[in-house]
Every structure is written in structure tokens, then in C-alpha cells.
PDB file of C-alpha atoms in Angstrom:
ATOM      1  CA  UNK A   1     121.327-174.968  73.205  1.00 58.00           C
ATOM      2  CA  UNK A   2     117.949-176.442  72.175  1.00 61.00           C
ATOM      3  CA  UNK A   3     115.952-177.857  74.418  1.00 72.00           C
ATOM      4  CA  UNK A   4     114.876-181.606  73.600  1.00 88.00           C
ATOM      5  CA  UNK A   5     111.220-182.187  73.251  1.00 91.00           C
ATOM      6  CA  UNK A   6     110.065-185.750  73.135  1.00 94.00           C
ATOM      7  CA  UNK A   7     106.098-186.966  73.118  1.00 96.00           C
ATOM      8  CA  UNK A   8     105.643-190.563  74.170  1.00 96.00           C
ATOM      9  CA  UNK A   9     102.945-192.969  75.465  1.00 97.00           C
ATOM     10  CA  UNK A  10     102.387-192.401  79.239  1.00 97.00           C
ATOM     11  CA  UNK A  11     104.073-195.168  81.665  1.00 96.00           C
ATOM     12  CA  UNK A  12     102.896-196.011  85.017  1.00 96.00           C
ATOM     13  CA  UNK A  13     105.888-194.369  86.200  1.00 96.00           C
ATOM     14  CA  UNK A  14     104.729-191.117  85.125  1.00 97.00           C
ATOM     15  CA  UNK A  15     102.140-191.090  87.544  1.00 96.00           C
ATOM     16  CA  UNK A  16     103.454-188.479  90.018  1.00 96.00           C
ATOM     17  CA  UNK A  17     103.873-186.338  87.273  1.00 96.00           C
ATOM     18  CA  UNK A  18     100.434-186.727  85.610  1.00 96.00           C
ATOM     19  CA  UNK A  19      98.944-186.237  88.788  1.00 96.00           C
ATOM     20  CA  UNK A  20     100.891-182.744  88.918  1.00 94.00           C
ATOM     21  CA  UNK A  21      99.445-182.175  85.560  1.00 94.00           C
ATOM     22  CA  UNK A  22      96.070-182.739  86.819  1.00 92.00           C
ATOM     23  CA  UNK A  23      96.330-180.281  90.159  1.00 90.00           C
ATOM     24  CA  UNK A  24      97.101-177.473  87.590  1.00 88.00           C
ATOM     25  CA  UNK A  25      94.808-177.875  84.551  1.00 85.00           C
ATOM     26  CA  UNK A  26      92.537-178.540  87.831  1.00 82.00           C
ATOM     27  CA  UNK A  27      92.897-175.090  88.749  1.00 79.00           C
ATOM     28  CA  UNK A  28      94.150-173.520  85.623  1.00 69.00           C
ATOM     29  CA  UNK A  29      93.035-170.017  85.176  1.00 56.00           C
ATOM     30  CA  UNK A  30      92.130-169.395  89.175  1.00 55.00           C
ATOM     31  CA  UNK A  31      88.653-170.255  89.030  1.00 53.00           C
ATOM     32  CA  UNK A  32      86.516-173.332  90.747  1.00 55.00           C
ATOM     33  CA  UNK A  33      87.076-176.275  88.049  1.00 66.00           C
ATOM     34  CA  UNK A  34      84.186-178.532  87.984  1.00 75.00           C
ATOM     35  CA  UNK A  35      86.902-181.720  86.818  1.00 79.00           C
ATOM     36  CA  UNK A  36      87.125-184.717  89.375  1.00 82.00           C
ATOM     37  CA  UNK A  37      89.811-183.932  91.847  1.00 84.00           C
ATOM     38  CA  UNK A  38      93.732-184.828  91.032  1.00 89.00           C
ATOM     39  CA  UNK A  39      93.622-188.962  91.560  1.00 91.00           C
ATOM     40  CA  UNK A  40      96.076-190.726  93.740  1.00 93.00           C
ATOM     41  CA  UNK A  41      99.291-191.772  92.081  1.00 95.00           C
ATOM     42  CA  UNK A  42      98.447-195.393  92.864  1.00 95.00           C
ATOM     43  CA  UNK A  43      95.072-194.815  91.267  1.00 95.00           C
ATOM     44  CA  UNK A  44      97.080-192.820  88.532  1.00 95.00           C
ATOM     45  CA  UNK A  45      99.311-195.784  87.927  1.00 96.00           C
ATOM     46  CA  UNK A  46      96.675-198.699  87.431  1.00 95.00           C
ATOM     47  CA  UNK A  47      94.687-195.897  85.001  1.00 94.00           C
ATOM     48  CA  UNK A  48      97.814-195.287  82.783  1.00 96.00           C
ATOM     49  CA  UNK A  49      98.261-199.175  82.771  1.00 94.00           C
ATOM     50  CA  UNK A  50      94.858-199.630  80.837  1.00 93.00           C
ATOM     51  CA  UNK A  51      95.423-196.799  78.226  1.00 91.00           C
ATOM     52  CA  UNK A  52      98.471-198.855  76.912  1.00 91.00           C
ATOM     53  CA  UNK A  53      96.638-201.630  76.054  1.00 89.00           C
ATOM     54  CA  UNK A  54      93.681-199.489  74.869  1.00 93.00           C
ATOM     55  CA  UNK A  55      93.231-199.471  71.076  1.00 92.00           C
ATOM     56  CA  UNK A  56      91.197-196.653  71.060  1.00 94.00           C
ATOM     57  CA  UNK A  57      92.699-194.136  73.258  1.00 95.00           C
ATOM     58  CA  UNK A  58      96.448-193.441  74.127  1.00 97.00           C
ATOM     59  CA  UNK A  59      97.464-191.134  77.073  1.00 97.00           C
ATOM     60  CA  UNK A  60     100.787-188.726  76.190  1.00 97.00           C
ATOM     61  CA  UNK A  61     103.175-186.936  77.800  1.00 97.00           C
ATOM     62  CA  UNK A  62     105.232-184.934  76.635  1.00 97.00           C
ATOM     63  CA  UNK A  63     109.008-184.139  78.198  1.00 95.00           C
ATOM     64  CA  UNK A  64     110.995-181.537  77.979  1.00 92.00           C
ATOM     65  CA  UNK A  65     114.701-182.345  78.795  1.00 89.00           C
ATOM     66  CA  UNK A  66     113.720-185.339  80.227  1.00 90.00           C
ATOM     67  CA  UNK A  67     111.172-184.373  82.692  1.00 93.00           C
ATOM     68  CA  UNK A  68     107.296-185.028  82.118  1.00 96.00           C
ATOM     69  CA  UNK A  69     105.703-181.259  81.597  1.00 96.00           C
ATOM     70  CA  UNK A  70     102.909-181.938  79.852  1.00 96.00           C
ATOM     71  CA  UNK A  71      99.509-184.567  78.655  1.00 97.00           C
ATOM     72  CA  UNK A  72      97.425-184.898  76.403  1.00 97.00           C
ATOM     73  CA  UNK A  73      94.437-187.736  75.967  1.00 97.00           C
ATOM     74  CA  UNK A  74      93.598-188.850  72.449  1.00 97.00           C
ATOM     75  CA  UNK A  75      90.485-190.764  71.900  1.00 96.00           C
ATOM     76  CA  UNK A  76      89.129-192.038  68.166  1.00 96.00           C
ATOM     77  CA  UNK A  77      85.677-192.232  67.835  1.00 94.00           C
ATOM     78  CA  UNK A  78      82.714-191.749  65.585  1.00 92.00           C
ATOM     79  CA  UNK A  79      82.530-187.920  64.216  1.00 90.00           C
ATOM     80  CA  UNK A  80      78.729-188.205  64.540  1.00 91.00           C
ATOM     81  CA  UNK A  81      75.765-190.795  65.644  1.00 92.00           C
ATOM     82  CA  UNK A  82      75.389-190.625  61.774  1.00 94.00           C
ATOM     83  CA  UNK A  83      78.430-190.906  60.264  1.00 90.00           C
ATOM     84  CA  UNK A  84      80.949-193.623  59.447  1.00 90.00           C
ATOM     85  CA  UNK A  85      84.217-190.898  59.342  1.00 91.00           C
ATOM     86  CA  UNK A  86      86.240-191.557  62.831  1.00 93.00           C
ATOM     87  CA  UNK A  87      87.652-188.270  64.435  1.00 94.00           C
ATOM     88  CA  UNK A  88      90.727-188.271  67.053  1.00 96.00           C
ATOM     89  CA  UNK A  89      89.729-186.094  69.823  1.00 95.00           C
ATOM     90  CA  UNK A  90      91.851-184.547  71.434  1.00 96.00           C
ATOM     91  CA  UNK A  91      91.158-183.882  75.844  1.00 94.00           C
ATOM     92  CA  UNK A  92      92.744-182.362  78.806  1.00 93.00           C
ATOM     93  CA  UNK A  93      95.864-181.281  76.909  1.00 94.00           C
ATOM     94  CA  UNK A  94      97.911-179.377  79.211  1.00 93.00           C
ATOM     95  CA  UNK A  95     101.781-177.889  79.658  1.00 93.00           C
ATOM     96  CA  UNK A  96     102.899-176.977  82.440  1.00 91.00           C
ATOM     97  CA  UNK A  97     103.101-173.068  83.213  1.00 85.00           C
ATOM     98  CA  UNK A  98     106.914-173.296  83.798  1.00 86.00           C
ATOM     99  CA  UNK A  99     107.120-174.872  80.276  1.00 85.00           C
ATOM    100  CA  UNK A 100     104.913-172.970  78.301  1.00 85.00           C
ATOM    101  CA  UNK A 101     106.827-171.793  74.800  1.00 86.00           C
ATOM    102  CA  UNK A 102     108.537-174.342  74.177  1.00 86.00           C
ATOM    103  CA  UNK A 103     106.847-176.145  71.762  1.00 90.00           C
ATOM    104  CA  UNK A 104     105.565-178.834  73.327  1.00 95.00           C
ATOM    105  CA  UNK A 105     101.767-177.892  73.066  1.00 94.00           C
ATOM    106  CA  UNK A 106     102.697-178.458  69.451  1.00 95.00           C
ATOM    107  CA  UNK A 107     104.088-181.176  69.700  1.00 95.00           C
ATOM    108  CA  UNK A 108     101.116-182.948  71.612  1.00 97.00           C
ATOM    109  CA  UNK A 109      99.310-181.760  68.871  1.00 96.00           C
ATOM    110  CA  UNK A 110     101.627-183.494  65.990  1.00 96.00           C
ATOM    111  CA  UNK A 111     101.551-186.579  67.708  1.00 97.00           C
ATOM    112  CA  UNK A 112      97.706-186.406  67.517  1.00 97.00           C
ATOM    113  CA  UNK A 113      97.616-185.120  63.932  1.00 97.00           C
ATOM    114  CA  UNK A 114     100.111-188.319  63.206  1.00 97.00           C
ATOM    115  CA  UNK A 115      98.217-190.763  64.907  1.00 97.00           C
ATOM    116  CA  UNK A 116      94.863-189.859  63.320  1.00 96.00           C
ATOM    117  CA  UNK A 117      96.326-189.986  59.588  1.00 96.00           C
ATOM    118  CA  UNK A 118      97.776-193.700  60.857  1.00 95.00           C
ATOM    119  CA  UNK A 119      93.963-194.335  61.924  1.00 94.00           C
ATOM    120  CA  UNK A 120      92.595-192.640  58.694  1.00 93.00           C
ATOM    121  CA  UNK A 121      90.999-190.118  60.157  1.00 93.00           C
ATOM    122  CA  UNK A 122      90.147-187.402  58.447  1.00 92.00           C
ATOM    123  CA  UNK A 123      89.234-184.823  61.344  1.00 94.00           C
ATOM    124  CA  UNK A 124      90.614-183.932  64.500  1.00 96.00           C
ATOM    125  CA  UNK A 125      89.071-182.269  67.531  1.00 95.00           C
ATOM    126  CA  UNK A 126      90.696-180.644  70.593  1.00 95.00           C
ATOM    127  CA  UNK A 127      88.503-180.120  73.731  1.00 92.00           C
ATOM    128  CA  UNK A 128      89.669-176.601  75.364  1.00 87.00           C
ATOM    129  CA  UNK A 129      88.268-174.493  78.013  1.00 81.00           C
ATOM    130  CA  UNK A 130      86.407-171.591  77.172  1.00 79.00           C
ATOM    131  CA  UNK A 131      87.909-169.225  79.208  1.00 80.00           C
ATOM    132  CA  UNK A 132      91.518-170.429  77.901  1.00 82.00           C
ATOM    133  CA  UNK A 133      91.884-167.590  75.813  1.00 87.00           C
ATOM    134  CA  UNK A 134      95.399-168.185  75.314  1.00 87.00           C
ATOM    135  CA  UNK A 135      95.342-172.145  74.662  1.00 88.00           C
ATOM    136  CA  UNK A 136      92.287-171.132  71.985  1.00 89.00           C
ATOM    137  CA  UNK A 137      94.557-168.761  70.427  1.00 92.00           C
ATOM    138  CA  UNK A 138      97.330-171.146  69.776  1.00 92.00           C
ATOM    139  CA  UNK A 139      94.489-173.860  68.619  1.00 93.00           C
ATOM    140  CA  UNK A 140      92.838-171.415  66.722  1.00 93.00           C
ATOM    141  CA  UNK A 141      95.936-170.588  64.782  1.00 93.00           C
ATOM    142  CA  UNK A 142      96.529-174.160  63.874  1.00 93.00           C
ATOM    143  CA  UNK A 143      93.566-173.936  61.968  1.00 94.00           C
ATOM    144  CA  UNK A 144      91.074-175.176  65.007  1.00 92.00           C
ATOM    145  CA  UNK A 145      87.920-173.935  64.574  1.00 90.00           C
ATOM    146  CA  UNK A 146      84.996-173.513  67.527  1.00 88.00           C
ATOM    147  CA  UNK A 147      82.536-176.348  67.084  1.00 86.00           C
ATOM    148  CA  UNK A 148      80.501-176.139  70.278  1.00 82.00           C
ATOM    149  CA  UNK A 149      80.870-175.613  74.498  1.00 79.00           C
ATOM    150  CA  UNK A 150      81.267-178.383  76.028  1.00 78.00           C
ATOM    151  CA  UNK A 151      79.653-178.575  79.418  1.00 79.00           C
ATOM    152  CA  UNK A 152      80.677-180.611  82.874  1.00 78.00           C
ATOM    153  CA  UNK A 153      78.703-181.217  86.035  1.00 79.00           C
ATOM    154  CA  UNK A 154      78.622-183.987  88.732  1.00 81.00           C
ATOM    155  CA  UNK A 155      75.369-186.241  87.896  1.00 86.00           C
ATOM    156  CA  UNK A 156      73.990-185.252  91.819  1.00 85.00           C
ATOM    157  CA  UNK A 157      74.198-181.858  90.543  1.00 83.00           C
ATOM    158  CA  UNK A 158      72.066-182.142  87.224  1.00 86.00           C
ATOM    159  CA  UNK A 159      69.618-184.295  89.015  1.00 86.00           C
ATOM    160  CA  UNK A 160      69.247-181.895  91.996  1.00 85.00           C
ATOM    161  CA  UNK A 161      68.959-178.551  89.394  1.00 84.00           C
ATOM    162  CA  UNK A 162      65.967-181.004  87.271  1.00 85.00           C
ATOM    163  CA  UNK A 163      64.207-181.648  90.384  1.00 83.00           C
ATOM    164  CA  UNK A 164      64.329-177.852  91.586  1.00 77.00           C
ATOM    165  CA  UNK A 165      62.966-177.238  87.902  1.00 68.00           C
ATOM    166  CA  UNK A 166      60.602-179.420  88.219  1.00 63.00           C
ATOM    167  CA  UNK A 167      59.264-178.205  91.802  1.00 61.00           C
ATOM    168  CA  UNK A 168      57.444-174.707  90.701  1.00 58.00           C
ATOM    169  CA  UNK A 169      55.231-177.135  88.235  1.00 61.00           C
ATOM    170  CA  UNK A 170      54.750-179.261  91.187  1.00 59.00           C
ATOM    171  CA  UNK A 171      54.410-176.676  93.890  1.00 59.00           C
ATOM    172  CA  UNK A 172      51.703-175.051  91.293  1.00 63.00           C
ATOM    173  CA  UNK A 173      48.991-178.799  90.532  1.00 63.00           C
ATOM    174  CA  UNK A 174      49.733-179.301  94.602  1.00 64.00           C
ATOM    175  CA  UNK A 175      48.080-175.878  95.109  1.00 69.00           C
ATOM    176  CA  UNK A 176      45.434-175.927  92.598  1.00 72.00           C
ATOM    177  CA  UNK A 177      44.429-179.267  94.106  1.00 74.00           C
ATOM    178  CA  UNK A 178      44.098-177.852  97.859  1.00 75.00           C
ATOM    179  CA  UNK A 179      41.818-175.448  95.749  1.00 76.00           C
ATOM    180  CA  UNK A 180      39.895-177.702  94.479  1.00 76.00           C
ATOM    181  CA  UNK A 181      39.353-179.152  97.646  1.00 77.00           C
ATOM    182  CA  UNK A 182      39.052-176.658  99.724  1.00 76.00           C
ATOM    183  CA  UNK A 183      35.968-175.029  97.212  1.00 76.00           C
ATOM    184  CA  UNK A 184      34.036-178.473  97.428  1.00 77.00           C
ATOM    185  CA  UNK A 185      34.332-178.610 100.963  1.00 75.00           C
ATOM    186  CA  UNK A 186      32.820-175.282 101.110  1.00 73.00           C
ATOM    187  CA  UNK A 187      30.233-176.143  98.439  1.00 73.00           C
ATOM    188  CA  UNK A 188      29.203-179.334 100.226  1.00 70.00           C
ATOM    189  CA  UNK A 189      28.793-177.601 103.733  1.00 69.00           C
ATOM    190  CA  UNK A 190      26.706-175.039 102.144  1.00 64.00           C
ATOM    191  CA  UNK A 191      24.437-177.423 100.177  1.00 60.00           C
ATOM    192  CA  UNK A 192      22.573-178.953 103.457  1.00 58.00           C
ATOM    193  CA  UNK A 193      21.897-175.148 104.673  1.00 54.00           C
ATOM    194  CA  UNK A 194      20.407-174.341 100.677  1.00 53.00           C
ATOM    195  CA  UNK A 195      18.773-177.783 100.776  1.00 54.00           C
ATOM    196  CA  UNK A 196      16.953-176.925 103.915  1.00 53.00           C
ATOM    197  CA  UNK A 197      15.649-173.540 102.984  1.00 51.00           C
TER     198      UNK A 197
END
């Protein structure tokens, strides 16, 4: 028998599940992830509430008999700063490790490829971990090509690493001034013993 696959709009009711999603594409691959921790499922709810009335955006899940086993967040934007050609983006797709080959990382995928034809757009990205070797695989042989890394940090963090760059520079005019200083104090104590000779 063949398992049903169905991709849909995410309800508030889905929240628990979502959340689930989150704790594991949190922690996918075993390593420190540097995405927010997994939200509350009240904070969950009121979040999936706004993408349904979002025109932009639209937050999927996709089940598998029935039960929520995957997401996927699709956002339409500008392909460039420069350009007038909209992209969908896909971010944060994820299935479930339990549900993996089963077709329903392609089917997030057609439901993104559909809905950016419906917008007229003419690209689509898909935002994947680098060290997802197998999720790049599978988006790789749907024709996905590498476009660039993209990078996540905390804003404390970024600030704190500018300011430690920053420091050596700062460490180095502080010093050069007490240099400064310190040679005309010893110039100007030695000019009244000079000036008296």
C-alpha cells in the first residue's frame, strides 16, 4: 500500500508538531546549531496564525498518512537589490528522520515550484546547510545549483567579535600615545638641566 503524502498550509494546530520539526533541524547532523531555540507551541501557534494571512510567505507542512512530518517556509522576494525578477525562496525545509524516503522532501519542493510559477517567478532558491550533504544531494539532483553560504550568528555575537577586532588597533594608538607622552615628559625634564648648563 502507498503511503499518502499531502502538502498543505500550516494551521495553528500544527504547532506541537512544527515545534518537533524545529528541535530536530535544530540539532540535525549532531553539531551546535546556531538557529534560535525550538519556540513554545503557544508562541508557535500565534506565528503560524500570521503566515496565513501573509501574502508573501506561506509556512507548509507536509503529512504523511495523516501525521505532520515535515516544513518547509517559502518566501517571494526580489532576486537582487537590482532586479525586478521575484524568486521563491525556499528555508528551513525539513522531514523528519523517521520519514525520510518517502517523497515528501519532494513534495515540499513541488508545492514551492507550483506556487512560484502561480507568482511568476522565474527562479527558485532553497536555503540548505552546508554540512547537509545528503539534503544537497537530493537538491542538487533537482537541478539546484550552489549560489553562496549563507551565514547565522546572534547580533551580541557579531558585535562582540567587531569590537575584539577592533581592540589590537586600539590597544596599538593607546600605546603609541603613552609613548608619546612618556618621551616629552622625559624631554621636558631634561630641558631645564640643558638650559642651565
Amino acid at each position: 500500500m502507498v503511503a499518502a503524502v499531502e502538502v498543505r498550509d500550516a494551521r495553528p494546530s500544527d504547532a506541537d508538531a512544527l515545534v518537533a520539526l524545529w528541535r530536530e533541524l535544530s540539532t540535525a547532523a549532531g553539531l551546535p546549531s546556531r538557529l534560535p531555540a525550538p519556540p513554545s507551541t503557544a508562541a508557535a501557534e500565534v506565528a503560524v496564525s500570521k503566515h496565513l494571512d501573509d501574502p508573501l510567505g506561506r509556512l507548509l507542512v507536509v503529512e504523511l498518512d495523516g501525521q505532520v512530518h515535515g516544513m518547509a517556509y517559502l518566501r517571494r522576494t526580489a532576486i537582487s537589490p537590482l532586479h525586478d525578477d521575484t524568486t521563491v525562496t525556499v528555508e528551513y525545509l525539513h522531514v523528519s528522520d523517521t520519514s525520510r524516503r518517502h517523497g515528501l522532501g519532494k513534495a515540499l519542493i513541488a508545492e514551492a515550484v507550483t506556487w512560484a510559477e502561480h507568482e511568476s517567478c522565474v527562479h527558485l532558491a532553497v536555503v540548505a546547510p552546508a554540512i547537509a550533504r545528503e539534503a544537497n544531494r537530493f537538491l542538487a539532483r533537482l537541478g539546484l545549483g550552489q549560489a553562496g553560504v549563507l551565514r547565522f550568528a546572534n547580533t551580541h555575537t557579531v558585535r562582540r567579535r567587531l569590537t575584539a577586532e577592533h581592540a589590537p588597533n586600539l590597544l596599538a594608538l593607546l600605546s603609541s600615545r603613552r609613548s608619546a607622552v612618556a618621551r616629552r615628559a622625559v624631554s621636558s625634564r631634561a630641558e631645564p638641566e640643558s638650559a642651565g648648563k
